[in-house]
Coordinates of C-alpha atoms in Angstrom, one line a residue:
Chain A
M698 CA 0.0 0.0 0.0
A699 CA 1.4 3.4 -1.0
G700 CA 1.8 6.5 1.1
K701 CA 4.0 9.5 1.8
I702 CA 5.2 11.2 4.9
F703 CA 7.1 14.4 5.4
V704 CA 9.7 14.5 8.2
C705 CA 11.7 17.5 9.5
T706 CA 15.4 16.8 9.8
T707 CA 16.3 20.2 11.4
C708 CA 14.5 19.3 14.6
N709 CA 15.5 20.3 17.2
R710 CA 16.1 23.8 15.8
Y711 CA 16.7 25.3 19.2
A712 CA 19.2 22.7 20.5
H713 CA 22.0 22.0 17.9
A714 CA 23.2 18.5 17.8
P715 CA 27.0 18.1 18.4
P716 CA 29.0 18.3 15.2
G717 CA 28.9 15.0 13.3
E718 CA 25.9 13.6 15.2
P719 CA 22.5 13.3 13.5
T720 CA 19.8 15.5 14.8
P721 CA 16.7 14.0 16.5
G722 CA 14.8 14.6 13.3
Q723 CA 17.4 12.8 11.2
K724 CA 17.2 9.9 13.6
L725 CA 13.5 9.7 13.2
A726 CA 13.8 9.9 9.5
E727 CA 16.5 7.2 9.4
A728 CA 14.4 4.9 11.6
M729 CA 11.5 5.2 9.1
I730 CA 13.8 4.7 6.2
A731 CA 15.3 1.6 7.8
I732 CA 11.8 0.1 8.3
E733 CA 10.8 0.9 4.7
G734 CA 14.1 -0.3 3.3
G735 CA 14.8 3.0 1.6
R736 CA 13.3 6.4 0.8
R737 CA 11.1 5.0 -1.9
G738 CA 9.6 2.1 -0.1
P739 CA 5.9 1.5 0.2
V740 CA 5.8 4.7 2.1
A741 CA 8.0 7.4 0.7
I742 CA 9.8 9.5 3.2
R743 CA 10.4 13.1 2.3
T744 CA 13.0 14.7 4.5
V745 CA 12.4 18.5 4.6
V746 CA 14.1 21.5 6.3
C747 CA 11.1 22.4 8.4
L748 CA 7.5 21.6 9.2
N749 CA 6.7 24.6 11.3
N750 CA 6.5 22.8 14.6
C751 CA 9.8 24.0 16.0
P752 CA 8.8 24.6 19.6
K753 CA 7.7 21.0 19.9
P754 CA 10.2 18.8 18.0
C755 CA 10.3 16.4 16.3
A756 CA 7.7 16.9 13.5
A757 CA 6.1 15.0 10.7
A758 CA 3.2 15.7 8.4
L759 CA 0.8 13.9 6.1
R760 CA -0.2 16.0 3.1
Q761 CA -1.8 15.0 -0.2
P762 CA -3.8 17.2 -2.6
G763 CA -7.5 17.5 -1.7
K764 CA -7.0 15.8 1.7
Y765 CA -6.8 17.0 5.3
V766 CA -3.3 17.9 6.4
I767 CA -2.4 16.0 9.6
R768 CA 0.6 17.3 11.5
F769 CA 2.5 15.7 14.3
S770 CA 4.8 17.2 17.0
G771 CA 6.7 15.8 20.0
L772 CA 7.9 12.8 18.0
S773 CA 10.9 10.6 18.5
A774 CA 12.6 7.8 16.6
G775 CA 10.5 5.3 18.5
D776 CA 7.4 6.7 16.8
A777 CA 8.6 5.5 13.4
P778 CA 6.6 2.3 13.1
A779 CA 3.4 4.1 14.2
L780 CA 3.9 6.9 11.7
L781 CA 4.4 4.6 8.9
E782 CA 1.2 2.7 9.8
I783 CA -0.8 5.9 9.9
A784 CA 0.8 7.1 6.6
E785 CA -0.6 4.1 4.9
R786 CA -4.1 4.5 6.4
Y787 CA -4.0 8.2 5.4
A788 CA -3.0 7.4 1.8
A789 CA -5.8 4.8 1.6
S790 CA -8.4 7.2 2.9
M791 CA -10.6 9.3 0.6
D792 CA -10.1 12.7 2.3
G793 CA -7.3 12.1 4.9
D794 CA -9.8 12.6 7.7
V795 CA -8.7 9.4 9.5
P796 CA -10.5 9.2 12.8
L797 CA -8.3 9.5 15.9
R798 CA -9.6 6.1 17.1
D799 CA -7.8 4.6 14.1
F800 CA -4.5 6.1 15.0
P801 CA -1.9 4.0 17.0
E802 CA -2.8 4.8 20.6
H803 CA 0.4 6.5 21.6
L804 CA 0.3 8.7 18.5
R805 CA -3.0 10.3 19.2
C806 CA -1.7 12.8 21.6
K807 CA 1.0 13.8 19.1
V808 CA -1.4 15.0 16.5
S809 CA -0.8 18.8 16.5
D810 CA -3.2 19.8 13.7
R811 CA -5.9 18.5 11.4
I812 CA -6.3 21.1 8.7
P813 CA -9.2 20.7 6.3
P814 CA -8.5 21.0 2.6
V815 CA -9.5 24.1 0.8
R816 CA -12.8 23.6 -0.9
G817 CA -13.4 24.2 -4.6
V818 CA -10.2 22.8 -5.9
V819 CA -10.2 19.4 -7.5
P820 CA -6.7 17.9 -7.6
P821 CA -5.8 17.8 -11.3
V822 CA -4.9 14.1 -11.3
S823 CA -5.9 11.8 -8.5
E824 CA -2.6 10.0 -8.5
H825 CA -0.6 13.1 -7.6
G826 CA 0.8 12.8 -4.2
L827 CA 1.3 9.1 -4.4
V828 CA 4.7 7.7 -3.8
H829 CA 5.3 5.4 -6.6
D830 CA 7.0 7.2 -9.4
P831 CA 7.0 5.0 -12.4
V832 CA 9.5 6.7 -14.7
P833 CA 8.3 5.6 -18.1
A834 CA 10.0 2.4 -19.3
L835 CA 11.3 3.8 -22.6
P836 CA 14.0 2.1 -24.7
G837 CA 17.4 2.9 -23.5
F838 CA 16.4 4.5 -20.3
A839 CA 16.8 2.8 -17.0
P840 CA 13.9 2.9 -14.6
Chain B
M973 CA 35.8 25.4 -22.4
S974 CA 34.2 22.5 -20.6
R975 CA 31.8 20.2 -22.4
I976 CA 29.4 18.0 -20.4
L977 CA 27.0 15.7 -22.0
I978 CA 24.2 14.7 -19.7
S979 CA 22.6 11.5 -21.1
N980 CA 19.8 9.2 -20.2
V981 CA 17.4 11.9 -18.8
M982 CA 13.8 12.7 -18.9
I983 CA 13.7 16.4 -19.8
F984 CA 11.3 19.0 -18.4
E985 CA 11.9 21.8 -20.9
G986 CA 10.3 24.5 -18.8
T987 CA 7.1 25.1 -20.8
E988 CA 5.9 21.7 -21.8
K989 CA 3.3 19.5 -20.2
D990 CA 5.2 16.2 -20.3
L991 CA 8.7 15.0 -19.8
R992 CA 10.5 13.7 -22.9
P993 CA 13.5 11.5 -23.0
G994 CA 16.7 12.9 -24.3
E995 CA 20.1 14.3 -23.6
V996 CA 21.7 17.7 -23.1
L997 CA 25.0 19.1 -24.0
V998 CA 26.4 21.8 -21.8
Q999 CA 29.3 23.8 -23.1
G1000 CA 30.8 26.5 -20.9
N1001 CA 27.9 28.1 -19.1
R1002 CA 25.3 27.5 -21.7
I1003 CA 23.2 24.7 -23.0
Q1004 CA 24.6 24.0 -26.4
A1005 CA 22.3 21.3 -27.7
V1006 CA 19.3 19.2 -26.7
A1007 CA 18.4 15.9 -28.2
G1008 CA 15.0 14.3 -28.2
P1009 CA 13.8 10.7 -28.4
G1010 CA 15.9 8.7 -30.8
E1011 CA 18.4 11.5 -31.3
S1012 CA 22.0 11.5 -30.1
L1013 CA 24.5 14.3 -29.5
P1014 CA 28.2 14.3 -30.5
R1015 CA 30.3 13.1 -27.7
E1016 CA 33.8 14.1 -28.8
G1017 CA 35.6 16.1 -26.2
A1018 CA 32.7 15.8 -23.7
E1019 CA 32.6 14.5 -20.2
I1020 CA 29.7 12.0 -20.3
L1021 CA 27.3 11.9 -17.4
D1022 CA 24.8 9.1 -17.4
A1023 CA 21.9 10.3 -15.3
G1024 CA 20.2 6.9 -15.0
G1025 CA 16.8 8.2 -16.1
A1026 CA 16.6 11.1 -13.7
T1027 CA 14.5 14.2 -14.6
L1028 CA 16.5 17.1 -16.0
M1029 CA 14.8 20.4 -15.5
P1030 CA 15.8 24.1 -15.3
G1031 CA 16.8 25.5 -12.0
M1032 CA 14.0 27.1 -10.0
V1033 CA 13.8 30.9 -9.8
N1034 CA 12.6 32.6 -6.6
T1035 CA 11.1 35.9 -7.8
H1036 CA 10.1 37.1 -4.4
C1037 CA 13.1 36.3 -2.2
H1038 CA 14.2 37.7 1.2
L1039 CA 17.6 36.2 1.8
T1040 CA 18.1 38.7 4.6
Y1041 CA 15.2 37.4 6.7
N1042 CA 16.2 35.5 9.8
N1043 CA 13.4 32.9 10.3
G1044 CA 12.3 35.0 13.2
T1045 CA 8.9 36.0 14.5
T1046 CA 9.1 39.8 14.6
V1047 CA 10.6 42.7 12.6
A1048 CA 12.3 43.8 15.8
E1049 CA 14.5 40.7 15.8
L1050 CA 15.7 41.6 12.3
T1051 CA 16.5 45.2 13.1
A1052 CA 18.2 44.2 16.4
L1053 CA 20.6 41.9 14.5
P1054 CA 24.0 43.5 14.2
V1055 CA 25.1 44.0 10.6
E1056 CA 28.1 41.7 10.9
E1057 CA 25.9 38.8 12.0
H1058 CA 23.3 39.8 9.4
V1059 CA 25.8 39.5 6.5
L1060 CA 26.7 36.0 7.6
L1061 CA 23.1 35.0 8.0
T1062 CA 22.3 36.2 4.5
M1063 CA 25.3 34.4 3.1
H1064 CA 24.1 31.1 4.7
N1065 CA 20.6 31.7 3.4
A1066 CA 22.0 32.2 -0.1
R1067 CA 23.8 28.9 0.1
L1068 CA 20.7 27.1 1.4
A1069 CA 18.7 28.5 -1.5
L1070 CA 21.1 27.0 -4.0
D1071 CA 21.2 23.8 -2.1
M1072 CA 17.4 23.6 -2.5
G1073 CA 17.6 24.0 -6.3
F1074 CA 17.1 27.8 -6.6
T1075 CA 19.7 28.9 -9.2
A1076 CA 18.3 32.4 -9.4
A1077 CA 16.5 34.8 -7.1
I1078 CA 15.0 38.3 -7.2
G1079 CA 15.5 40.2 -4.0
A1080 CA 12.1 41.4 -2.9
A1081 CA 13.4 43.7 -0.2
S1082 CA 16.6 43.8 1.9
A1083 CA 16.3 44.1 5.7
K1084 CA 19.3 46.5 5.7
P1085 CA 20.2 48.8 2.8
R1086 CA 23.3 47.0 1.5
L1087 CA 22.9 43.4 2.4
D1088 CA 21.4 42.1 -0.9
I1089 CA 24.0 44.2 -2.7
V1090 CA 27.1 42.8 -1.0
I1091 CA 25.8 39.2 -1.1
R1092 CA 25.0 39.6 -4.8
N1093 CA 28.5 40.9 -5.5
E1094 CA 30.2 38.1 -3.6
I1095 CA 28.1 35.5 -5.4
N1096 CA 28.8 37.1 -8.8
A1097 CA 32.5 37.1 -8.0
G1098 CA 32.3 33.3 -7.3
K1099 CA 33.4 33.7 -3.7
I1100 CA 30.3 32.3 -2.0
P1101 CA 27.7 29.9 -3.3
G1102 CA 24.3 31.2 -4.0
P1103 CA 21.7 31.9 -6.7
R1104 CA 22.1 34.6 -9.3
L1105 CA 20.7 37.5 -7.4
L1106 CA 19.0 40.7 -8.3
A1107 CA 19.6 42.9 -5.3
G1108 CA 16.5 44.6 -3.8
S1109 CA 16.3 47.8 -1.9
P1110 CA 14.8 48.0 1.6
E1111 CA 11.0 48.6 1.6
L1112 CA 10.2 52.2 0.8
T1113 CA 7.1 53.1 2.8
V1114 CA 5.2 56.1 4.2
T1115 CA 4.7 57.2 7.8
G1116 CA 2.2 54.8 9.2
G1117 CA 2.6 52.4 6.4
L1118 CA 3.7 48.8 6.5
A1119 CA 7.2 48.6 8.1
D1120 CA 6.9 51.9 9.9
D1121 CA 7.1 50.6 13.5
N1122 CA 7.6 54.0 15.2
K1123 CA 5.2 55.5 17.7
Y1124 CA 4.6 59.2 18.4
D1125 CA 7.3 59.5 21.1
Q1126 CA 9.2 56.3 20.4
K1127 CA 11.4 55.6 17.5
H1128 CA 11.7 51.9 16.5
P1129 CA 14.2 51.0 13.8
S1130 CA 12.7 49.0 11.1
I1131 CA 13.5 47.3 7.8
S1132 CA 12.1 50.2 5.8
I1133 CA 13.0 53.7 4.6
I1134 CA 10.2 56.1 5.4
C1135 CA 9.4 59.0 3.0
D1136 CA 6.4 61.2 2.8
T1137 CA 6.7 63.3 -0.4
P1138 CA 7.5 62.6 -4.0
D1139 CA 10.8 64.4 -3.7
E1140 CA 11.8 62.3 -0.6
F1141 CA 11.1 59.2 -2.6
R1142 CA 13.1 60.4 -5.6
K1143 CA 16.1 61.0 -3.4
V1144 CA 15.9 57.6 -1.7
V1145 CA 15.5 55.8 -5.0
R1146 CA 18.5 57.6 -6.4
T1147 CA 20.5 56.8 -3.2
M1148 CA 19.7 53.1 -3.4
I1149 CA 20.6 53.0 -7.1
R1150 CA 23.9 54.7 -6.2
E1151 CA 24.5 52.0 -3.7
G1152 CA 23.9 49.4 -6.3
V1153 CA 20.5 47.8 -6.1
D1154 CA 18.8 46.2 -9.1
L1155 CA 15.3 46.6 -7.9
I1156 CA 13.3 49.2 -5.9
K1157 CA 10.6 47.9 -3.6
F1158 CA 7.9 49.9 -2.1
N1159 CA 4.8 49.3 0.1
N1160 CA 1.6 50.7 -1.4
S1161 CA -0.6 48.7 0.8
G1162 CA -0.9 47.6 4.4
D1163 CA -0.9 44.0 5.6
S1164 CA -2.3 41.9 8.4
F1165 CA 1.4 41.8 9.6
C1166 CA 1.0 45.4 10.8
F1167 CA -2.5 44.9 12.3
P1168 CA -4.2 47.1 13.4
R1169 CA -2.5 50.0 11.9
M1170 CA -2.8 49.5 8.1
A1171 CA -5.0 46.8 6.6
A1172 CA -4.0 45.0 3.5
Y1173 CA -6.9 46.5 1.6
D1174 CA -5.7 50.0 2.5
N1175 CA -3.3 52.0 0.3
P1176 CA -1.5 54.8 2.1
M1177 CA 0.6 56.0 -0.9
T1178 CA -0.6 58.8 -3.2
D1179 CA -0.4 58.5 -7.0
A1180 CA 2.2 61.3 -6.9
E1181 CA 4.4 59.3 -4.6
V1182 CA 4.2 56.1 -6.6
A1183 CA 4.8 58.1 -9.8
A1184 CA 7.9 59.6 -8.3
I1185 CA 9.3 56.2 -7.3
C1186 CA 8.5 54.6 -10.6
D1187 CA 9.6 57.5 -12.9
T1188 CA 12.9 57.7 -11.1
A1189 CA 13.6 54.0 -11.3
N1190 CA 12.2 53.5 -14.8
N1191 CA 14.2 56.4 -16.0
I1192 CA 17.4 54.6 -15.3
G1193 CA 16.2 51.1 -16.1
K1194 CA 16.0 49.7 -12.6
R1195 CA 13.3 47.1 -11.8
L1196 CA 10.3 47.7 -9.6
A1197 CA 8.3 45.7 -7.1
A1198 CA 5.4 46.7 -4.9
H1199 CA 3.7 45.2 -1.9
A1200 CA 0.3 45.6 -3.4
H1201 CA -2.5 43.8 -1.6
A1202 CA -5.1 46.5 -2.3
D1203 CA -7.0 46.9 -5.5
S1204 CA -5.9 50.5 -5.9
S1205 CA -2.3 49.3 -5.3
V1206 CA -2.6 46.9 -8.2
R1207 CA -4.0 49.7 -10.4
Q1208 CA -1.1 52.0 -9.4
C1209 CA 1.3 49.2 -10.5
M1210 CA -0.3 49.0 -13.9
K1211 CA -0.5 52.8 -14.3
Y1212 CA 3.1 53.5 -13.4
G1213 CA 4.9 50.5 -14.8
V1214 CA 5.6 48.2 -11.8
E1215 CA 6.7 44.9 -13.1
F1216 CA 6.4 42.8 -10.0
I1217 CA 3.0 43.0 -8.3
F1218 CA 3.3 41.3 -4.9
H1219 CA 0.1 39.8 -3.4
A1220 CA -2.7 41.5 -5.4
T1221 CA -5.0 40.0 -2.8
F1222 CA -8.0 42.3 -3.2
A1223 CA -7.8 42.9 -7.0
T1224 CA -11.4 43.3 -8.3
D1225 CA -12.7 41.6 -11.4
E1226 CA -12.4 44.9 -13.3
T1227 CA -8.8 45.2 -12.2
I1228 CA -8.0 41.6 -13.2
E1229 CA -9.6 42.3 -16.6
Q1230 CA -7.3 45.4 -17.0
L1231 CA -4.3 43.4 -15.9
E1232 CA -5.1 40.7 -18.5
K1233 CA -4.8 43.2 -21.2
V1234 CA -1.2 44.1 -20.1
K1235 CA -0.2 40.7 -18.8
D1236 CA 3.0 40.7 -20.7
R1237 CA 4.3 43.6 -18.7
H1238 CA 3.6 42.3 -15.2
Y1239 CA 4.2 39.3 -12.9
V1240 CA 2.0 38.6 -9.9
S1241 CA 3.6 37.0 -6.8
P1242 CA 0.9 36.1 -4.2
A1243 CA 3.4 34.8 -1.7
I1244 CA 0.5 32.7 -0.4
A1245 CA 2.5 30.7 2.1
A1246 CA 2.7 33.8 4.3
R1247 CA -1.1 33.6 4.4
Y1248 CA -1.7 29.8 4.6
N1249 CA 1.1 29.0 7.0
T1250 CA 0.3 32.0 9.3
T1251 CA -3.4 30.9 9.3
Y1252 CA -2.9 27.2 10.0
E1253 CA 0.7 26.4 11.1
A1254 CA 1.8 29.2 13.4
K1255 CA 0.0 28.4 16.6
D1256 CA 3.1 27.4 18.3
W1257 CA 4.2 31.0 18.0
G1258 CA 0.9 32.4 19.3
I1259 CA -0.9 32.9 16.0
T1260 CA -3.8 30.5 16.2
T1261 CA -6.3 30.3 13.3
D1262 CA -8.6 32.6 15.4
V1263 CA -5.8 35.1 15.8
A1264 CA -5.1 34.9 12.1
E1265 CA -8.8 35.7 11.5
I1266 CA -8.8 38.6 13.9
I1267 CA -5.7 40.3 12.3
G1268 CA -7.1 39.8 8.8
N1269 CA -4.6 37.2 7.6
K1270 CA -7.2 34.5 7.1
R1271 CA -9.2 36.8 5.0
E1272 CA -6.1 37.6 2.9
L1273 CA -5.7 33.9 2.4
E1274 CA -9.3 33.4 1.3
E1275 CA -9.4 36.4 -1.0
G1276 CA -6.0 35.6 -2.4
I1277 CA -7.2 32.1 -3.3
K1278 CA -10.2 33.5 -5.2
V1279 CA -8.1 36.2 -7.0
M1280 CA -5.3 33.8 -8.0
R1281 CA -7.8 31.3 -9.5
K1282 CA -9.2 34.1 -11.6
M1283 CA -5.8 35.3 -12.6
R1284 CA -4.8 31.8 -13.7
A1285 CA -8.0 31.7 -15.8
A1286 CA -7.0 35.0 -17.3
G1287 CA -3.6 33.8 -18.3
I1288 CA -1.8 36.3 -16.0
K1289 CA 1.6 35.1 -15.0
V1290 CA 1.4 34.2 -11.4
L1291 CA 4.7 33.1 -9.9
P1292 CA 5.3 30.8 -6.9
F1293 CA 7.5 31.4 -3.8
G1294 CA 7.7 34.6 -1.8
D1295 CA 8.1 35.9 1.8
Y1296 CA 9.8 32.8 3.2
G1297 CA 12.1 33.7 6.1
F1298 CA 9.8 33.8 9.0
A1299 CA 9.7 31.1 11.8
W1300 CA 6.6 29.4 10.3
L1301 CA 7.7 29.5 6.7
P1302 CA 11.5 29.3 7.0
H1303 CA 14.2 29.3 4.4
G1304 CA 14.7 26.0 2.8
T1305 CA 10.9 25.2 2.5
E1306 CA 10.1 27.4 -0.5
A1307 CA 9.4 24.5 -2.8
R1308 CA 6.2 23.8 -0.7
D1309 CA 4.7 26.7 -2.6
L1310 CA 4.4 24.4 -5.6
E1311 CA 2.0 22.3 -3.5
H1312 CA 0.0 25.4 -2.5
F1313 CA -0.4 26.3 -6.2
V1314 CA -1.9 22.9 -6.9
N1315 CA -3.9 22.6 -3.7
L1316 CA -5.2 26.2 -3.4
F1317 CA -5.2 27.6 -6.9
G1318 CA -5.9 24.5 -8.9
Y1319 CA -2.8 24.6 -11.1
E1320 CA -1.6 21.5 -12.8
P1321 CA 1.9 20.5 -11.7
W1322 CA 3.4 21.3 -15.1
E1323 CA 2.0 24.8 -14.9
V1324 CA 3.5 25.4 -11.5
L1325 CA 6.9 24.2 -12.7
R1326 CA 6.6 26.4 -15.8
A1327 CA 6.0 29.3 -13.5
A1328 CA 8.9 28.3 -11.2
T1329 CA 11.3 27.9 -14.1
A1330 CA 10.6 29.4 -17.6
W1331 CA 8.4 32.3 -16.3
G1332 CA 10.8 32.9 -13.4
G1333 CA 13.8 32.9 -15.7
E1334 CA 12.0 35.3 -18.1
A1335 CA 11.1 37.5 -15.1
W1336 CA 14.7 37.5 -13.8
A1337 CA 16.2 38.3 -17.2
G1338 CA 13.7 41.1 -17.9
K1339 CA 14.9 43.3 -20.8
S1340 CA 18.5 42.2 -20.5
G1341 CA 18.1 39.7 -23.4
E1342 CA 19.5 36.9 -21.2
K1343 CA 18.1 33.5 -21.6
M1344 CA 17.2 31.6 -18.4
G1345 CA 14.7 29.0 -17.2
R1346 CA 14.4 26.6 -20.1
V1347 CA 16.2 23.6 -21.4
Q1348 CA 16.9 25.0 -24.9
P1349 CA 20.1 25.7 -26.8
G1350 CA 21.5 29.1 -25.9
Y1351 CA 20.0 29.2 -22.4
L1352 CA 22.1 29.5 -19.3
A1353 CA 23.1 26.1 -17.9
D1354 CA 21.2 26.3 -14.7
I1355 CA 20.0 22.8 -14.3
L1356 CA 18.7 20.3 -11.8
L1357 CA 18.7 16.5 -11.9
V1358 CA 15.8 15.1 -9.9
D1359 CA 15.4 11.6 -8.6
G1360 CA 11.9 11.0 -9.9
N1361 CA 9.2 12.8 -11.9
P1362 CA 8.2 16.1 -10.3
L1363 CA 5.3 16.4 -12.7
Y1364 CA 4.0 13.3 -10.9
D1365 CA 5.0 14.3 -7.4
L1366 CA 6.0 17.9 -6.8
S1367 CA 7.0 17.1 -3.2
L1368 CA 10.2 15.7 -4.6
L1369 CA 11.5 19.2 -4.9
Q1370 CA 11.1 19.8 -1.1
D1371 CA 13.6 17.1 -0.3
R1372 CA 17.2 17.9 -1.0
H1373 CA 18.0 14.2 -1.3
S1374 CA 15.9 14.1 -4.4
L1375 CA 18.0 16.8 -6.0
L1376 CA 20.7 14.6 -7.4
A1377 CA 22.7 17.4 -9.0
I1378 CA 22.5 21.2 -9.1
M1379 CA 24.3 23.0 -11.8
K1380 CA 24.6 26.8 -12.0
D1381 CA 26.3 28.6 -14.8
G1382 CA 27.6 25.3 -16.2
L1383 CA 29.3 24.4 -12.9
F1384 CA 28.2 21.8 -10.5
H1385 CA 27.2 23.1 -7.1
K1386 CA 26.1 19.6 -6.2
P1387 CA 27.8 17.0 -8.4
F1388 CA 25.8 14.0 -9.6
Q1389 CA 26.6 10.8 -7.6
G1390 CA 24.1 8.4 -9.0
R1391 CA 20.5 7.6 -8.4
A1392 CA 21.0 6.0 -5.1
T1393 CA 17.6 5.7 -3.4
D1394 CA 18.9 4.5 -0.1
M1395 CA 21.3 7.2 0.9
R1396 CA 21.5 7.9 4.6
V1397 CA 19.9 11.2 5.7
A1398 CA 22.6 13.7 5.2
A1399 CA 23.6 16.1 8.0
E1400 CA 22.0 19.5 7.6

């Protein structure tokens, strides 16, 4: 089942990691990448500079066109499996409004925002936002 | 002169709806040739780079860029920053912009008079990494306008230069041109960011003041940008020749109709993230959605969405990015604007990328005759290699690990190291 999740690798912006050490956000992202077997596993992991939850690191977000935006704060590397689970449920949902009861229990208190989609805009192509990126298999070009 | 042949790529030309397979020859700092399906370019004397099917696209252009902003929460933080630290901060932001695939930028206002200028000069001299930069002036404003933070008996330094007569504006414009700016920026509307003093739909500048700014700048060929939320602000921009119309939030249908007639002379930059993120993602800094509604920011978002949808339908060139550099829309996250254009305005992904590349390059070049923003022979070799198809998933461009290579002026800022999909998360 496909999905996508954004993870902030700057977290914690206000407490710099010692030089050469990964940030807590990087550790969270790496934990998720390890479970998925790569950045382009069943759930794609997009590592970004910021998700605007800086006072409550670490942060992740689920965003797809036409769907609720679900944002998480106060995360740690241990939340990786739960985040990947909810990312799949989110991707499978019609509008991203996954009921809290369907979240892994310990993740429910880490939901910082549920932002409804802007009405009146139909995503141009329903597949947009999905992870799998089938580069066309044309002669002479590697996938 | 160096010759690099980038083969095995899917090309986003800059204006086309689909990717097409091909290869690209870069010679010196220009694209020399582009081959399509079934075609092949001469390889003699060229370094061959097999991109493994990656997408090759023009570098992105941020046409509303504040490299001097410090990811802070207030203007007071910016003005309190000593100039020495501010130069370094701007330099780091310039590097980050290039790291995130922005090979060119238009300075939309500098927080201190010479910051954009000196950073532009250092970039042009090849001494520091950064996008090609058009240096912006500080915001020119009037007493009580946006970025005048003084009170009757208290002077508060700000990021603006305050003038109140046409002659004062003429002098400041000439002063900034003397210092070396490429673009003059002025505030002919308020904003929710200065609530309750001057609303976004209010315009505190007279025609005579705007005319003085524009005549002085246009007379010597300098570019112009205006913080123009209000309808009358947009009309002033059209009347006096302001190329870059920022925000245009409250443009009426009549104004949009007028703008459509002169759409080849103007670019609109809504900088919608400043509205969306402030409304929905700033609560950790005390700006809840309710507060955003009270100060008028939510209304700016809703009206801006309506207006940009109409402008898209009218074929007006609306450009993404803009106003990043605050705590809840920090530097390094600009590519999220591409999502906003799809989700909020209904753009197709190829349209957004066209705006981010071909239109952005055209805007940057202006009347200079320079060719930027497309993968075509003769164009500047500002190129990205992307690990995937951004027309299918624009979010790729938000993740620096998806940017497999970044070339600016024919030189690699980030060399290509293969399409590894399991690279460890790099240190920031």
